Amino acid sequence: MKNFYLVQNPLVKRDVTILRDKNTNQAAFRAALNRVAFSLAVEISNSFGLVEIDVETPLEKTKGYKLARQIILVPVLRAGLSMVSSFLEIIPDAKVGHIGLQRDEKTLEPMDYYYKTPKNLDESVTIVLDPMLATGGSAVASFNSLKRGGAKKCVLASLIAAPEGVKKMNDEHPDISIYTAALDRELNSVGYILPGLGDAGDRTFGTL
Ligand code: PRP
Ligand code: URA
């Protein structure tokens, strides 16, 4: 696996367990998801470039830093929306685009229904937010669209990844780093991640 980063923090492992548990209620699921997404945001931010700037404290002038590039978050509708607020907590001036994709339940192919991003994708770091990297079809389609729109430096943030999805991303977008909180065993015959957590969108939004 290339460009693959597994966040191995004990609190993240505890929270992934809460997400997996079928008895976790919706409020606890959302809270655990927020905490894991926050840890992913911190981990991804280690790769951000900085430029040096002058800053004046109440006492004297000194050197400080600002981010070298604008950060653009792109949640994949619908489940990706659940990760936005945690990322905005530590990157409050990030811009937010949206990509609407839904997997066809028979073919597992992603069908797109919405695309809107900020301008200047080419000068920014674009972080796609999608809790589940299963077949990889949705992630690959998202980056195809973003690259067509000019995106150059891109990252994927997911909660749980299947080996099949990581391979598809490595094959089709070898330049893109994948950050995840768990690498699971495999997909089942209908494209769900095993052991996984079930349907991330349904569990987040209560549409089970
Ligand atoms: C889920 C998930 C990903 C996609 C992953 O979305 O949020 O977007 O499946 O699967 P893939 O890697 O096989 O493409 P879903 O289609 O269930 O839509 P939803 O977010 O509206 O629930
Ligand atoms: N989408 C989900 O929400 N869960 C999976 O296991 C696979 C795709």
XYZ file of N, CA and C and ligand atoms in Angstrom:
654
model
N 0.845 -1.208 0.000
C 0.000 0.000 0.000
C 0.869 1.243 0.000
N 0.491 2.183 -0.872
C 1.282 3.414 -0.969
C 0.513 4.581 -0.361
N 1.253 5.557 0.118
C 0.619 6.785 0.630
C -0.542 6.486 1.570
N -0.332 5.522 2.443
C -1.411 5.066 3.315
C -1.029 5.314 4.770
N -1.870 6.034 5.509
C -1.563 6.403 6.898
C -2.693 5.940 7.815
N -2.330 5.071 8.757
C -3.301 4.549 9.709
C -3.098 5.274 11.040
N -4.135 5.950 11.510
C -4.023 6.679 12.778
C -4.208 5.673 13.915
N -3.153 5.488 14.705
C -3.096 4.375 15.661
C -3.173 4.832 17.107
N -3.930 5.847 17.386
C -4.013 6.387 18.740
C -4.966 5.530 19.593
N -4.662 5.306 20.882
C -5.552 4.484 21.721
C -6.981 5.032 21.795
N -7.126 6.357 21.858
C -8.483 6.912 21.946
C -9.242 6.703 20.630
N -8.495 6.751 19.524
C -9.117 6.493 18.220
C -9.591 5.040 18.148
N -8.751 4.129 18.644
C -9.147 2.702 18.631
C -10.400 2.483 19.479
N -10.435 3.157 20.640
C -11.637 3.058 21.485
C -12.850 3.591 20.725
N -12.687 4.736 20.056
C -13.839 5.344 19.381
C -14.289 4.548 18.156
N -13.336 3.941 17.448
C -13.733 3.090 16.310
C -14.561 1.916 16.819
N -14.212 1.410 18.005
C -14.988 0.306 18.599
C -16.419 0.773 18.895
N -16.545 1.994 19.415
C -17.897 2.542 19.675
C -18.665 2.653 18.356
N -17.986 3.083 17.296
C -18.657 3.208 15.987
C -19.092 1.850 15.447
N -18.271 0.834 15.679
C -18.612 -0.497 15.143
C -19.805 -1.117 15.866
N -19.932 -0.823 17.162
C -20.910 -1.513 18.012
C -22.339 -1.215 17.538
N -23.076 -2.266 17.179
C -24.441 -2.061 16.665
C -25.374 -1.511 17.734
N -24.974 -1.613 19.017
C -25.823 -1.095 20.101
C -25.533 0.365 20.445
N -24.573 0.981 19.774
C -24.277 2.399 20.032
C -25.439 3.248 19.526
N -25.949 4.133 20.399
C -27.079 4.953 19.945
C -26.577 6.102 19.074
N -27.519 6.816 18.465
C -27.151 7.802 17.452
C -26.296 8.937 18.019
N -26.636 9.393 19.237
C -25.880 10.497 19.826
C -24.443 10.067 20.118
N -24.282 8.869 20.648
C -22.937 8.376 20.958
C -22.157 8.099 19.672
N -22.856 7.651 18.636
C -22.206 7.398 17.339
C -21.659 8.705 16.779
N -22.512 9.741 16.797
C -22.066 11.043 16.266
C -20.898 11.605 17.068
N -20.958 11.446 18.395
C -19.892 11.997 19.234
C -18.563 11.288 18.953
N -18.607 9.952 18.836
C -17.383 9.197 18.556
C -16.850 9.550 17.168
N -17.766 9.701 16.216
C -17.350 10.054 14.855
C -16.648 11.416 14.843
N -17.205 12.363 15.590
C -16.579 13.696 15.664
C -15.160 13.602 16.218
N -14.983 12.776 17.258
C -13.648 12.683 17.871
C -12.649 12.027 16.911
N -13.080 10.988 16.202
C -12.163 10.324 15.263
C -11.813 11.279 14.115
N -12.826 11.980 13.617
C -12.571 12.928 12.516
C -11.591 14.012 12.969
N -11.706 14.441 14.219
C -10.786 15.457 14.743
C -9.350 14.927 14.735
N -9.169 13.682 15.173
C -7.818 13.084 15.178
C -7.260 12.959 13.762
N -8.140 12.607 12.820
C -7.681 12.527 11.417
C -7.249 13.904 10.932
N -8.003 14.930 11.305
C -7.667 16.295 10.871
C -6.301 16.702 11.417
N -6.050 16.368 12.693
C -4.748 16.709 13.287
C -3.629 15.981 12.543
N -3.842 14.690 12.288
C -2.815 13.885 11.603
C -2.536 14.440 10.202
N -3.596 14.746 9.467
C -3.413 15.263 8.111
C -2.694 16.613 8.141
N -2.987 17.407 9.170
C -2.394 18.748 9.222
C -0.871 18.700 9.375
N -0.314 17.554 9.804
C 1.145 17.433 9.855
C 1.788 17.591 8.481
N 0.998 17.377 7.419
C 1.571 17.472 6.069
C 1.430 18.875 5.463
N 0.798 19.804 6.182
C 0.588 21.145 5.625
C 1.912 21.925 5.595
N 2.116 22.665 4.510
C 3.285 23.554 4.433
C 3.007 24.879 5.127
N 4.083 25.550 5.540
C 3.963 26.844 6.215
C 4.792 27.888 5.486
N 4.398 29.135 5.615
C 5.290 30.232 5.220
C 5.509 31.102 6.460
N 6.713 31.657 6.528
C 7.058 32.489 7.682
C 6.464 33.878 7.502
N 5.935 34.445 8.572
C 5.401 35.819 8.532
C 5.907 36.586 9.763
N 5.805 37.906 9.667
C 6.137 38.748 10.826
C 4.893 38.880 11.698
N 5.124 38.903 13.010
C 4.007 39.114 13.934
C 4.509 40.006 15.068
N 3.602 40.855 15.561
C 3.999 41.748 16.647
C 3.258 41.333 17.909
N 3.975 40.877 18.911
C 3.350 40.565 20.198
C 3.170 41.888 20.950
N 2.498 41.902 22.084
C 2.411 43.156 22.857
C 3.797 43.673 23.274
N 4.838 42.826 23.152
C 6.170 43.218 23.641
C 7.184 43.508 22.545
N 7.119 42.752 21.441
C 8.125 42.965 20.388
C 7.717 42.258 19.099
N 8.518 42.531 18.057
C 8.283 41.841 16.784
C 8.971 40.476 16.804
N 8.317 39.492 16.163
C 8.941 38.173 16.064
C 8.477 37.510 14.773
N 8.918 36.292 14.557
C 8.499 35.540 13.372
C 7.386 34.579 13.753
N 6.445 34.386 12.857
C 5.379 33.408 13.054
C 5.124 32.685 11.748
N 3.997 32.007 11.662
C 3.712 31.185 10.487
C 2.254 31.309 10.073
N 2.028 31.114 8.776
C 0.664 30.890 8.298
C 0.699 29.725 7.315
N -0.439 29.121 7.079
C -0.476 27.985 6.153
C -0.101 28.458 4.756
N 0.686 27.634 4.069
C 1.146 28.006 2.726
C 0.010 27.966 1.709
N -0.961 27.121 1.935
C -2.045 26.962 0.956
C -3.411 27.033 1.611
N -4.373 27.513 0.864
C -5.774 27.444 1.274
C -6.159 25.971 1.416
N -6.941 25.655 2.440
C -7.440 24.281 2.607
C -8.900 24.237 2.145
N -9.201 23.259 1.321
C -10.584 23.069 0.863
C -11.056 21.688 1.321
N -12.131 21.675 2.077
C -12.737 20.411 2.504
C -13.831 20.046 1.516
N -13.885 18.778 1.127
C -14.947 18.352 0.209
C -15.622 17.099 0.767
N -16.681 17.274 1.564
C -17.424 16.094 2.015
C -18.176 15.458 0.849
N -18.158 14.113 0.821
C -18.958 13.403 -0.174
C -20.320 13.156 0.463
N -21.353 13.743 -0.123
C -22.723 13.596 0.395
C -23.148 12.135 0.264
N -23.763 11.650 1.236
C -24.215 12.364 2.393
C -23.315 12.145 3.608
N -22.751 10.939 3.736
C -22.081 10.581 4.990
C -20.888 11.483 5.308
N -20.225 12.019 4.276
C -19.056 12.865 4.499
C -19.368 14.123 5.282
N -20.629 14.557 5.253
C -21.021 15.761 6.003
C -20.707 15.618 7.489
N -20.753 14.378 7.972
C -20.561 14.131 9.395
C -19.153 14.488 9.865
N -18.206 14.648 8.940
C -16.810 14.905 9.330
C -16.440 16.381 9.252
N -17.321 17.196 8.676
C -16.950 18.588 8.378
C -16.674 19.399 9.638
N -17.557 19.303 10.633
C -17.432 20.209 11.779
C -16.123 19.964 12.543
N -15.679 18.712 12.631
C -14.417 18.435 13.334
C -13.226 19.035 12.593
N -13.239 18.938 11.267
C -12.139 19.530 10.491
C -12.152 21.054 10.612
N -13.365 21.642 10.625
C -13.439 23.105 10.728
C -12.986 23.602 12.099
N -13.071 22.735 13.107
C -12.618 23.170 14.432
C -11.146 23.537 14.430
N -10.316 22.766 13.699
C -8.887 23.148 13.704
C -8.469 23.862 12.418
N -9.338 23.873 11.415
C -9.021 24.647 10.197
C -10.221 25.569 9.930
N -10.432 26.559 10.802
C -11.684 27.321 10.733
C -11.846 28.151 9.463
N -10.730 28.452 8.786
C -10.872 29.243 7.551
C -10.863 28.367 6.297
N -11.030 27.054 6.468
C -11.130 26.188 5.288
C -12.381 26.538 4.496
N -12.272 26.409 3.165
C -13.481 26.522 2.340
C -14.080 25.124 2.197
N -15.344 25.078 1.849
C -16.024 23.775 1.792
C -16.754 23.608 0.460
N -16.358 22.583 -0.288
C -17.095 22.197 -1.493
C -17.955 20.984 -1.172
N -18.779 20.570 -2.118
C -19.607 19.375 -1.893
C -19.659 18.542 -3.170
N -19.564 17.229 -2.976
C -19.778 16.307 -4.095
C -20.894 15.361 -3.672
N -21.906 15.230 -4.518
C -23.014 14.322 -4.225
C -22.867 13.045 -5.021
N -22.694 11.926 -4.311
C -22.560 10.621 -4.974
C -23.395 9.614 -4.221
N -23.995 8.711 -4.930
C -24.705 7.608 -4.272
C -24.359 6.327 -5.005
N -23.999 5.298 -4.222
C -23.693 4.022 -4.859
C -24.964 3.368 -5.350
N -24.935 2.904 -6.601
C -26.045 2.083 -7.090
C -25.977 0.757 -6.334
N -27.077 0.395 -5.668
C -27.012 -0.769 -4.777
C -26.763 -2.082 -5.521
N -27.065 -2.100 -6.841
C -26.829 -3.347 -7.602
C -25.415 -3.369 -8.185
N -25.058 -2.305 -8.909
C -23.756 -2.321 -9.601
C -22.625 -1.844 -8.697
N -22.946 -1.186 -7.588
C -21.990 -0.554 -6.661
C -21.248 0.622 -7.302
N -21.649 1.000 -8.535
C -21.021 2.149 -9.194
C -21.565 3.447 -8.597
N -20.691 4.455 -8.376
C -21.188 5.728 -7.845
C -21.916 6.527 -8.921
N -23.050 7.088 -8.557
C -23.784 7.962 -9.498
C -23.716 9.369 -8.926
N -23.276 10.336 -9.741
C -23.112 11.674 -9.177
C -24.366 12.514 -9.379
N -24.697 13.287 -8.340
C -25.883 14.136 -8.433
C -25.613 15.573 -8.032
N -24.385 15.896 -7.582
C -24.100 17.286 -7.189
C -22.606 17.517 -7.206
N -22.191 18.704 -7.669
C -20.767 19.069 -7.638
C -20.648 20.569 -7.523
N -20.089 21.044 -6.441
C -19.866 22.489 -6.284
C -18.634 22.677 -5.408
N -17.613 23.334 -5.950
C -16.402 23.559 -5.154
C -16.009 25.030 -5.222
N -15.221 25.471 -4.233
C -14.651 26.815 -4.332
C -13.701 26.902 -5.529
N -13.358 28.140 -5.911
C -12.374 28.321 -7.000
C -10.970 28.053 -6.451
N -9.982 28.182 -7.343
C -8.566 28.043 -6.961
C -8.220 26.674 -6.388
N -8.871 25.642 -6.915
C -8.503 24.283 -6.480
C -7.021 24.028 -6.738
N -6.504 24.605 -7.831
C -5.116 24.326 -8.229
C -4.093 24.854 -7.225
N -4.461 25.898 -6.465
C -3.498 26.481 -5.515
C -3.736 25.988 -4.078
N -4.695 25.085 -3.896
C -5.125 24.699 -2.546
C -4.741 23.261 -2.224
N -4.944 22.893 -0.971
C -4.910 21.471 -0.583
C -6.366 21.044 -0.427
N -6.766 20.037 -1.179
C -8.156 19.590 -1.167
C -8.264 18.291 -0.377
N -9.073 18.319 0.672
C -9.239 17.125 1.522
C -10.648 16.577 1.321
N -10.738 15.400 0.733
C -12.040 14.745 0.553
C -12.394 14.000 1.839
N -13.603 14.236 2.331
C -14.086 13.609 3.565
C -15.144 12.570 3.212
N -14.866 11.327 3.519
C -15.856 10.264 3.287
C -15.567 9.149 4.286
N -16.478 8.869 5.208
C -16.140 7.914 6.266
C -15.795 6.519 5.776
N -16.338 6.076 4.635
C -16.128 4.689 4.229
C -15.421 4.619 2.874
N -14.279 3.934 2.844
C -13.600 3.640 1.577
C -13.825 2.151 1.333
N -14.847 1.823 0.553
C -15.244 0.412 0.376
C -14.670 -0.120 -0.936
N -15.446 -0.101 -2.035
C -14.855 -0.511 -3.324
C -13.860 0.530 -3.818
N -14.006 1.754 -3.326
C -13.160 2.859 -3.791
C -13.786 3.625 -4.947
N -14.925 3.141 -5.428
C -15.562 3.794 -6.582
C -15.902 5.257 -6.307
N -16.455 5.536 -5.119
C -16.858 6.920 -4.813
C -15.637 7.820 -4.675
N -14.602 7.329 -4.010
C -13.398 8.149 -3.823
C -12.734 8.435 -5.173
N -12.597 7.404 -5.999
C -11.949 7.601 -7.304
C -12.757 8.589 -8.148
N -14.087 8.439 -8.143
C -14.931 9.362 -8.926
C -14.798 10.787 -8.391
N -14.708 10.941 -7.067
C -14.569 12.283 -6.486
C -13.276 12.945 -6.944
N -12.166 12.190 -6.881
C -10.882 12.791 -7.280
C -10.814 13.000 -8.792
N -11.478 12.137 -9.573
C -11.537 12.397 -11.024
C -12.162 13.768 -11.272
N -13.292 14.028 -10.591
C -13.995 15.315 -10.791
C -13.142 16.472 -10.294
N -12.529 16.306 -9.117
C -11.742 17.411 -8.546
C -10.511 17.710 -9.399
N -9.874 16.666 -9.922
C -8.693 16.906 -10.776
C -9.116 17.572 -12.086
N -10.272 17.161 -12.634
C -10.792 17.845 -13.834
C -11.020 19.317 -13.534
N -11.420 19.616 -12.292
C -11.659 21.001 -11.884
C -10.385 21.744 -11.532
N -9.221 21.067 -11.606
C -7.942 21.750 -11.402
C -7.200 21.355 -10.139
N -7.797 20.523 -9.276
C -7.134 20.186 -8.009
C -5.811 19.456 -8.274
N -4.789 19.830 -7.499
C -3.467 19.209 -7.694
C -2.994 18.489 -6.432
N -3.089 19.147 -5.294
C -2.664 18.493 -4.041
C -3.915 18.014 -3.307
N -4.094 16.691 -3.251
C -5.335 16.138 -2.689
C -5.025 15.084 -1.638
N -5.955 14.929 -0.694
C -5.834 13.960 0.396
C -7.225 13.350 0.606
N -7.259 12.077 1.014
C -8.531 11.447 1.386
C -8.537 11.158 2.885
N -9.598 11.580 3.567
C -9.781 11.253 4.991
C -10.968 10.315 5.117
N -10.711 9.099 5.637
C -11.813 8.146 5.828
C -11.710 7.544 7.227
N -12.833 7.077 7.747
C -12.809 6.449 9.070
C -12.367 4.999 8.969
N -12.950 4.291 8.003
C -12.659 2.862 7.831
C -12.409 2.588 6.348
N -11.332 1.853 6.082
C -10.996 1.530 4.695
C -10.959 0.017 4.511
N -11.372 -0.415 3.331
C -11.219 -1.824 2.936
C -9.988 -1.924 2.036
N -9.271 -3.068 2.081
C -8.082 -3.216 1.224
C -8.411 -2.994 -0.257
N -9.618 -3.415 -0.667
C -10.016 -3.250 -2.071
C -10.051 -1.771 -2.479
N -10.560 -0.947 -1.573
C -10.664 0.487 -1.877
C -9.309 1.167 -1.890
N -8.428 0.747 -0.963
C -7.080 1.333 -0.926
C -6.347 0.984 -2.227
N -6.501 -0.275 -2.677
C -5.826 -0.702 -3.907
C -6.337 0.100 -5.105
N -7.659 0.276 -5.165
C -8.229 1.018 -6.306
C -7.707 2.463 -6.311
N -7.655 3.082 -5.130
C -7.124 4.449 -5.046
C -5.644 4.478 -5.439
N -4.857 3.521 -4.921
C -3.419 3.482 -5.270
C -3.226 3.307 -6.772
N -4.080 2.475 -7.404
C -3.954 2.239 -8.850
C -4.337 3.468 -9.654
N -5.463 4.113 -9.255
C -6.007 5.184 -10.105
C -5.528 6.575 -9.709
N -5.197 6.737 -8.431
C -4.691 8.052 -7.978
C -3.483 7.832 -7.064
N -2.358 7.352 -7.650
C -1.194 7.016 -6.812
C -0.596 8.221 -6.097
N -0.937 9.420 -6.524
C -0.383 10.637 -5.909
C -1.139 11.033 -4.641
N -2.261 10.402 -4.357
C -3.121 10.893 -3.271
C -2.914 10.087 -1.988
N -2.675 10.809 -0.885
C -2.495 10.154 0.409
C -3.850 9.813 1.015
N -3.901 8.628 1.628
C -5.130 8.147 2.275
C -4.877 8.083 3.776
N -5.712 8.769 4.542
C -5.635 8.708 6.006
C -6.885 8.004 6.505
N -6.701 7.031 7.392
C -7.856 6.309 7.902
C -7.606 5.892 9.357
N -8.704 5.565 10.045
C -8.583 5.152 11.447
C -8.625 3.632 11.589
N -8.975 2.911 10.529
C -8.990 1.439 10.598
C -8.890 0.862 9.188
N -8.071 -0.174 9.071
C -8.001 -0.929 7.815
C -8.666 -2.271 8.079
N -9.820 -2.486 7.471
C -10.601 -3.691 7.756
C -10.232 -4.839 6.823
N -10.949 -5.987 7.014
C -10.519 -7.232 6.365
C -10.859 -7.281 4.883
N -12.130 -7.019 4.548
C -12.582 -7.260 3.168
C -13.978 -6.681 2.972
N -14.453 -6.765 1.733
C -15.839 -6.389 1.424
C -16.693 -7.635 1.369
N -17.983 -7.492 1.712
C -18.869 -8.635 1.501
C -19.429 -8.582 0.071
N -20.344 -9.497 -0.243
C -20.789 -9.618 -1.640
C -21.602 -8.422 -2.105
N -22.089 -7.594 -1.168
C -22.848 -6.409 -1.585
C -22.074 -5.115 -1.270
N -20.749 -5.246 -1.162
C -19.910 -4.056 -1.076
C -19.838 -3.401 0.282
N -20.260 -4.097 1.341
C -20.107 -3.538 2.694
C -18.787 -3.996 3.298
N -18.198 -3.105 4.098
C -16.910 -3.406 4.706
C -17.107 -4.338 5.905
N -16.252 -5.393 5.977
C -16.258 -6.345 7.094
C -14.982 -6.215 7.906
N -15.026 -6.070 9.248
C -16.255 -6.019 10.041
C -17.020 -4.703 9.925
N -16.364 -3.599 9.616
C -17.029 -2.339 9.318
C -17.845 -1.759 10.455
N -18.796 -0.919 10.077
C -19.723 -0.324 11.055
C -21.136 -0.243 10.501
N -21.343 -0.884 9.338
C -22.662 -0.800 8.706
C -22.707 0.371 7.738
N -23.876 0.944 7.577
C -24.050 2.063 6.637
C -23.809 3.383 7.384
N -22.707 4.028 7.056
C -22.296 5.225 7.805
C -23.346 6.336 7.708
N -23.893 6.541 6.510
C -24.902 7.601 6.338
C -26.146 7.312 7.156
N -26.615 6.090 7.087
C -27.833 5.722 7.826
C -27.623 5.837 9.335
N -26.451 5.415 9.822
C -26.216 5.465 11.278
C -26.025 6.905 11.747
N -25.433 7.751 10.906
C -25.250 9.155 11.295
C -26.564 9.909 11.299
N -27.377 9.675 10.262
C -28.567 10.507 10.094
C -29.862 9.834 10.556
N -29.735 8.604 11.070
C -30.916 7.948 11.632
C -31.909 7.494 10.581
N -31.406 7.085 9.421
C -32.301 6.645 8.339
C -32.295 5.133 8.175
N -31.936 4.439 9.228
C -31.904 2.968 9.171
C -33.294 2.389 8.937
C -21.245 5.336 1.152
C -20.043 6.048 1.743
C -19.190 6.298 0.539
C -19.495 5.104 -0.305
C -18.320 4.176 -0.228
O -22.136 6.223 0.583
O -20.376 7.220 2.437
O -19.519 7.504 -0.127
O -20.664 4.480 0.210
O -18.483 3.091 -1.058
P -17.531 2.787 -2.308
O -16.126 2.945 -1.825
O -17.869 1.373 -2.654
O -17.876 3.743 -3.410
P -23.615 5.776 0.111
O -23.639 5.454 -1.342
O -24.136 4.726 1.036
O -24.435 7.135 0.235
P -24.828 7.991 1.519
O -23.580 8.694 1.987
O -25.833 8.938 0.963
O -25.398 7.077 2.577
N -20.785 2.443 2.631
C -21.089 2.318 3.948
O -21.732 3.209 4.521
N -20.666 1.222 4.601
C -19.940 0.250 4.007
O -19.591 -0.734 4.679
C -19.651 0.385 2.639
C -20.074 1.497 1.974
